[in-house]
Amino acid sequence: MKLDSPIPEPVVEQALYEVRRKVYPRSVTGWFAAWRWALVWLTQALYYGMPWLTWNDRQAVLFDLTARKFYIFGAVLWPQDFIYLAVLLVIAALSLFLFTAVAGRLFCGYACPQTVYSEIFMWIERKLEGDRMQRMRLDRAPPSARKIGLKALKHALWIGVALWTGFTFVGYFTPIRNLGNAVLTLTLGPWETFWFLFYGFATYGNAGWMREQVCKYLCPYARFQSSMFDRDTLIITYDGVRGERRGGRSRSADPRSIGLGDCIDCGICVQVCPTGIDIRNGLQYECIGCAACIDGCNQVMDRMGYPRGLIRYSTENAVAAGWNFRQMLSRAFRPRVLFYTSILWAIIIAAAVSLYLRVPLKVDVIRDRANLAREVDGAMIENVYRLQIMNIQETAHKFQVSASGMNGLRVEGVTVFEVPAATTKMVPITLRVERGTVTPGSHPIDFHVQAVENEQISASERSVFLIR
Amino acid sequence: MSDFTGGFWDLYIAVITIVGMVGCAVLLRMNSVRKVKGSQTDTTGHVWDEDLAEGNNPLPRWWVWLFYITIVFSLAYLILYPGLGSYEGTYDWSSAGQYEEEMKAAEAQFAPIYGKFMAQNLKLVAASPEARTIGEKLFLNYCAQCHASDARGSRGFPNLADHDWLWGGEPEAIKATIAEGRNGVMPPFGPVLGEEGVRNAAHYVMSMSGLVYDSIRAARGKEIFATSCVACHGADAKGNLQIGAPNLTDKVWLHGSREEHITETISKGRNDFMPAHKDFLGEAKIHILAAYVYGMSNPSGGTPSKSAK
């Protein structure tokens, strides 16, 4: 029997799920906080305000799903314009790539609805319950009339904001000016009710309760944005070279002489963090790039009389090599960034040109299938088509239909059709040629549809004429 | 179907579903904790490349509850809706039932519109722009396949926009045509008349409607017509609406006006068929369609000027 046999290490049970540790972000002011608030105002003024604007005696921005028409100021988009939605999404995706490659998770930190609504909800919370310490104390305190009152008021205000958000959301799809009345008289349709409450509930739940958990556990962008990072991407960085060894000291002490760096280990950067991380541990996937720690640390540095920027926007390369701002900036123009920028601009310009040149008329030709060709009056061959004329403009037009591609091809019967504003009209069209002038078989032809009073509005569509 | 799905397969599906759900619950329970050595609680115990360890970042507890909620949801679903083999669910839902309900709702919605027109006579309906809009849609859906989108027909399928009618152009006659269908039969005369006889008869017919013809053949054909054709097409060759025999003196040629077309018609006969729509469309839609078709050749809604033609 060996004497030195090791004592087996005790085996413990480890939970793979744990109760969330609530984050109590401390309020922060400064340059970046001001930027975030500016963006909160901008995005929310747009979101809440847009549905109330009018244009041409109708709601300026309205996505009418039942009529499948999408009004955006002067333009009316139809389902056939789906490409523009695709282009918009491509532009959004490429912008995300570009901004992320240059300066990390800018979108997350300043403009993401999750950030923006959390900011609004936290502002309400702070006004009622106080800052970090008061909130923590209140949560730990036993139930009291004050506590219940404060919490009730907070949730009431949150629910108010959330319902208004849901109301506004539905207002993009149903005329918002009639919506208030419908809500008050409880005559909202089933889907409107669902989206009103669901969107409101999602706002309340995400901004009030979920907060950083959405970014940490639910958001896919949060995860894949790191693949756009490289060593020249601006990220929120703690300058460990300057900061370490961290530790408390008197304001009058010279840190170098007592072997300390600039970090006084006050923990402000951790307290202000909305995701509850310590940025001094380096780049982490939880960091949403909100720069609250920069603002917090800068205030501390000011108070200590140290230079600002112990935590700052910097790149991994810049921190490692001690580059200044200009050197760092020069690396912003690297191939990856230039590539993203050029594709982004190419697509934006192409989309703008295409929108500018867009003709407010669409035509579809549906050839009659069973009737190939028919003989009339002994000497004529006729083919029959259905033309779907879509007048996209918000004014009625008279359209002249003609056809070309064969000798003597002409439209039989009525050739001018009036199509009311923003509607589709299906018209049967009969084309005729003289028998014997053209060889039997299939002949490519073109239909031309043109507004009578405005020749700019015209469209052509291919089809075939059959002769047997 | 019952030949292929006996009671066994119902049970089989139900058991697999239940076992699957129980299995999910067990797996969830088993995977919410793990046993590790005391010194390794910060990592999952997996280490690569000497010192690269996988950290243990526990998910929030509500996350695992979401999984359990999905199991509860599917249990509730399987009790309410059909899903477990042939069990029909307490909610008594079926896709066929949903279809019938939607049809019933649609009928209730449209019945007053159709009802209004059902009470009017066809000529009045034909004059109504609203009925015309409905009629146009019905026509494009159910009639245009044969009679073409412009209703002017094709070879073998009559033009509905002119004043020539095989079975009568009065509104009630049109309605009967749509509801009951028609079968216009011309027997083959080739074996009786022989090739020459057929050609002669053809030239006589061509002479009556102003086509270019051979006068000698036409003269011979006249005798043939008097014996073989008059029974249906009449002595004046103007046809017979009772049996759908066409007028041979006009310029309307259902199967073509060239000599080879006419000889083919005479020698091989024709069998033209319009299906009955009364069971398929129902009387209300047929009422509107008949008025619409009538209105195409009588835009003013008045009495057709040459309906007997």
Coordinates of C-alpha atoms in Angstrom, one line a residue, chain A residues 9-20 210 213 217-218 285-286 366 368-378 381-386 412-413 426-430 435 468, chain B residues 28 31-44 56-64 67 136 140-141 144-155 157 256-258 261:
Chain A
E9 CA -10.7 16.0 -4.7
P10 CA -14.3 16.6 -3.5
V11 CA -16.9 16.6 -6.3
V12 CA -19.4 19.5 -6.1
E13 CA -22.7 20.1 -7.9
Q14 CA -22.5 23.2 -10.1
A15 CA -25.6 25.0 -11.4
L16 CA -25.6 25.7 -15.1
Y17 CA -28.4 28.3 -14.6
E18 CA -28.4 30.9 -12.0
V19 CA -30.5 33.7 -10.7
R20 CA -29.7 36.9 -12.5
M210 CA -34.7 42.4 -19.2
Q213 CA -30.0 40.3 -20.6
Y217 CA -28.4 36.3 -24.1
L218 CA -30.8 37.2 -26.9
Y285 CA -18.7 40.3 -25.4
E286 CA -21.0 41.9 -22.9
I366 CA -51.0 37.8 -68.8
D368 CA -54.8 34.0 -72.4
R369 CA -53.6 30.4 -72.1
A370 CA -56.3 28.3 -73.7
N371 CA -57.0 30.5 -76.7
L372 CA -53.8 30.4 -78.7
A373 CA -54.9 32.3 -81.8
R374 CA -58.3 32.9 -83.4
E375 CA -59.4 33.8 -86.8
V376 CA -61.9 36.6 -87.3
D377 CA -63.6 38.1 -90.3
G378 CA -61.9 35.4 -92.4
I381 CA -55.7 36.7 -86.5
E382 CA -56.3 37.7 -83.0
N383 CA -54.5 37.0 -79.7
V384 CA -56.0 38.0 -76.4
Y385 CA -54.2 39.3 -73.3
R386 CA -55.0 40.6 -69.9
E412 CA -58.5 46.1 -81.5
G413 CA -61.3 48.0 -79.7
M426 CA -57.1 44.6 -65.3
V427 CA -58.1 45.1 -68.9
P428 CA -58.6 42.6 -71.7
I429 CA -56.6 43.5 -74.8
T430 CA -57.1 42.1 -78.2
R435 CA -53.5 36.7 -91.9
R468 CA -51.1 29.1 -86.5
Chain B
L28 CA -33.6 19.6 -19.1
N31 CA -28.6 19.4 -17.7
S32 CA -29.4 22.1 -15.3
V33 CA -26.6 21.0 -12.9
R34 CA -23.3 19.2 -13.4
K35 CA -20.8 17.6 -11.1
V36 CA -17.3 19.0 -11.2
K37 CA -14.2 18.8 -9.1
G38 CA -14.2 21.3 -6.3
S39 CA -11.3 23.4 -7.8
Q40 CA -12.9 23.8 -11.3
T41 CA -16.2 25.6 -10.6
D42 CA -15.2 28.7 -12.6
T43 CA -14.7 26.7 -15.8
T44 CA -16.5 23.8 -17.4
N56 CA -18.7 28.6 -17.0
N57 CA -21.1 31.5 -17.8
P58 CA -24.4 30.3 -16.4
L59 CA -27.5 31.3 -18.3
P60 CA -30.2 33.1 -16.2
R61 CA -32.6 30.9 -14.5
W62 CA -35.6 32.2 -16.3
W63 CA -34.1 30.8 -19.5
V64 CA -34.5 27.2 -18.3
F67 CA -37.9 25.5 -21.9
E136 CA -66.4 40.8 -64.9
L140 CA -62.4 36.2 -65.8
N141 CA -62.4 33.4 -63.2
A144 CA -62.4 33.3 -69.8
Q145 CA -60.5 30.0 -70.0
C146 CA -62.6 29.0 -73.0
H147 CA -64.3 32.2 -74.2
A148 CA -61.2 34.4 -73.8
S149 CA -60.6 37.4 -71.5
D150 CA -62.4 39.7 -74.0
A151 CA -65.3 37.2 -74.3
R152 CA -64.9 37.0 -78.1
G153 CA -64.2 33.3 -77.9
S154 CA -61.9 31.2 -80.0
R155 CA -62.2 28.4 -82.5
F157 CA -65.8 28.5 -78.3
G256 CA -63.4 28.3 -89.3
S257 CA -64.6 29.6 -92.7
R258 CA -62.0 28.2 -95.1
H261 CA -62.6 23.8 -92.2

